[in-house]
Amino acid sequence: MTALIEAAGLTRVLPAAVPVTLVQDISLTIGEGEFVAITGPSGSGKSSLLYLLGLLDRPTAGLLRIGGRDTEGLGEREKARIRLETLGFVFQFHFLLPEFTVRENIEIPMRRLGRLSTGAMRERSTQLLEALGLAGHLDKRPEQLSGGQRQRVAVARALANDPPLVLADEPTGSLDSKNSEQVFAILDALVRERGKTVIAVTHDLEMAARIGRRIHLVDGRVTEDETPTEG
């Protein structure tokens, strides 16, 4: 299995009169096509680790490679480019822009990357929404959608540039059981059918038990890293 993420000694400390350690000495490798759950009690560093892996925060110490590329010392423009090309983000709250339509929200990452024509972006956004059961909602605004629909639009936006890696921070945390199951099924299908790598922070232990690998944190450290054996 080809490594997509390689972390060594990853540490994040918030400077203060009494420094706060969010993540401490984490080393792990995540390969292409893995579905990984990050679990742990509140305040254990789950989201902090995800933000480090997604280049949304900078480690105090340690090394991080994404797709074999060392990210240490990269400038903000270079990191933004990696996020656009390689990473897709889904958060607990969808963060769709209310002034834009569903289609326009999905096309924002494509416009920023600048690889596709206007026609190709429209085709891509249409295909993504059709795949997620939202074909009739292209021209609606986020407030016209249900919570589950908005989260599916957020997934479509994360996939806009066809990234190999999707990072999800409590993607079902604000949803009821029916919509949670729909979003989980979408993420699972990304791994099983499209070979994506998905890393999901979740407090839902039932969901975590259905994911191929579970990394458990306590006080910013990995205490368990389990992959069920098949057969």
GROMACS .gro file of N, CA, C and O in nm, residues 3-8 10 27-30 53 63-69:
model
   76
    3ALA      N    1   0.196   0.492   0.079
    3ALA     CA    2   0.169   0.586   0.188
    3ALA      C    3   0.123   0.720   0.131
    3ALA      O    4   0.187   0.776   0.042
    4LEU      N    5   0.011   0.769   0.183
    4LEU     CA    6  -0.037   0.901   0.144
    4LEU      C    7  -0.001   1.005   0.249
    4LEU      O    8   0.033   1.118   0.217
    5ILE      N    9  -0.007   0.964   0.375
    5ILE     CA   10   0.032   1.051   0.486
    5ILE      C   11   0.136   0.979   0.571
    5ILE      O   12   0.120   0.862   0.606
    6GLU      N   13   0.245   1.051   0.602
    6GLU     CA   14   0.348   1.000   0.691
    6GLU      C   15   0.378   1.108   0.794
    6GLU      O   16   0.422   1.218   0.758
    7ALA      N   17   0.353   1.077   0.920
    7ALA     CA   18   0.380   1.171   1.028
    7ALA      C   19   0.480   1.109   1.124
    7ALA      O   20   0.473   0.990   1.155
    8ALA      N   21   0.574   1.191   1.171
    8ALA     CA   22   0.676   1.143   1.265
    8ALA      C   23   0.694   1.246   1.375
    8ALA      O   24   0.732   1.360   1.348
   10LEU      N   25   0.482   1.414   1.549
   10LEU     CA   26   0.400   1.533   1.531
   10LEU      C   27   0.350   1.585   1.666
   10LEU      O   28   0.289   1.512   1.744
   27SER      N   29   0.323   0.955   1.564
   27SER     CA   30   0.383   0.902   1.443
   27SER      C   31   0.287   0.800   1.383
   27SER      O   32   0.240   0.710   1.454
   28LEU      N   33   0.257   0.815   1.256
   28LEU     CA   34   0.165   0.722   1.190
   28LEU      C   35   0.182   0.731   1.039
   28LEU      O   36   0.233   0.829   0.986
   29THR      N   37   0.138   0.627   0.973
   29THR     CA   38   0.137   0.621   0.828
   29THR      C   39  -0.004   0.580   0.785
   29THR      O   40  -0.060   0.484   0.838
   30ILE      N   41  -0.059   0.653   0.689
   30ILE     CA   42  -0.192   0.622   0.636
   30ILE      C   43  -0.178   0.604   0.486
   30ILE      O   44  -0.124   0.690   0.416
   53LEU      N   45  -0.286   1.732   0.995
   53LEU     CA   46  -0.276   1.647   0.876
   53LEU      C   47  -0.329   1.719   0.753
   53LEU      O   48  -0.284   1.692   0.641
   63LEU      N   49   0.754   1.591   1.179
   63LEU     CA   50   0.755   1.596   1.033
   63LEU      C   51   0.624   1.544   0.978
   63LEU      O   52   0.562   1.453   1.034
   64LEU      N   53   0.582   1.599   0.865
   64LEU     CA   54   0.461   1.553   0.797
   64LEU      C   55   0.486   1.550   0.647
   64LEU      O   56   0.527   1.650   0.589
   65ARG      N   57   0.464   1.434   0.587
   65ARG     CA   58   0.471   1.421   0.442
   65ARG      C   59   0.332   1.387   0.388
   65ARG      O   60   0.263   1.302   0.445
   66ILE      N   61   0.294   1.451   0.282
   66ILE     CA   62   0.167   1.422   0.214
   66ILE      C   63   0.200   1.385   0.070
   66ILE      O   64   0.261   1.464  -0.003
   67GLY      N   65   0.162   1.265   0.032
   67GLY     CA   66   0.195   1.218  -0.102
   67GLY      C   67   0.344   1.215  -0.128
   67GLY      O   68   0.390   1.238  -0.240
   68GLY      N   69   0.422   1.188  -0.023
   68GLY     CA   70   0.567   1.181  -0.035
   68GLY      C   71   0.637   1.315  -0.028
   68GLY      O   72   0.760   1.321  -0.031
   69ARG      N   73   0.560   1.423  -0.016
   69ARG     CA   74   0.619   1.557  -0.015
   69ARG      C   75   0.632   1.607   0.128
   69ARG      O   76   0.534   1.610   0.204
   0.00000   0.00000   0.00000
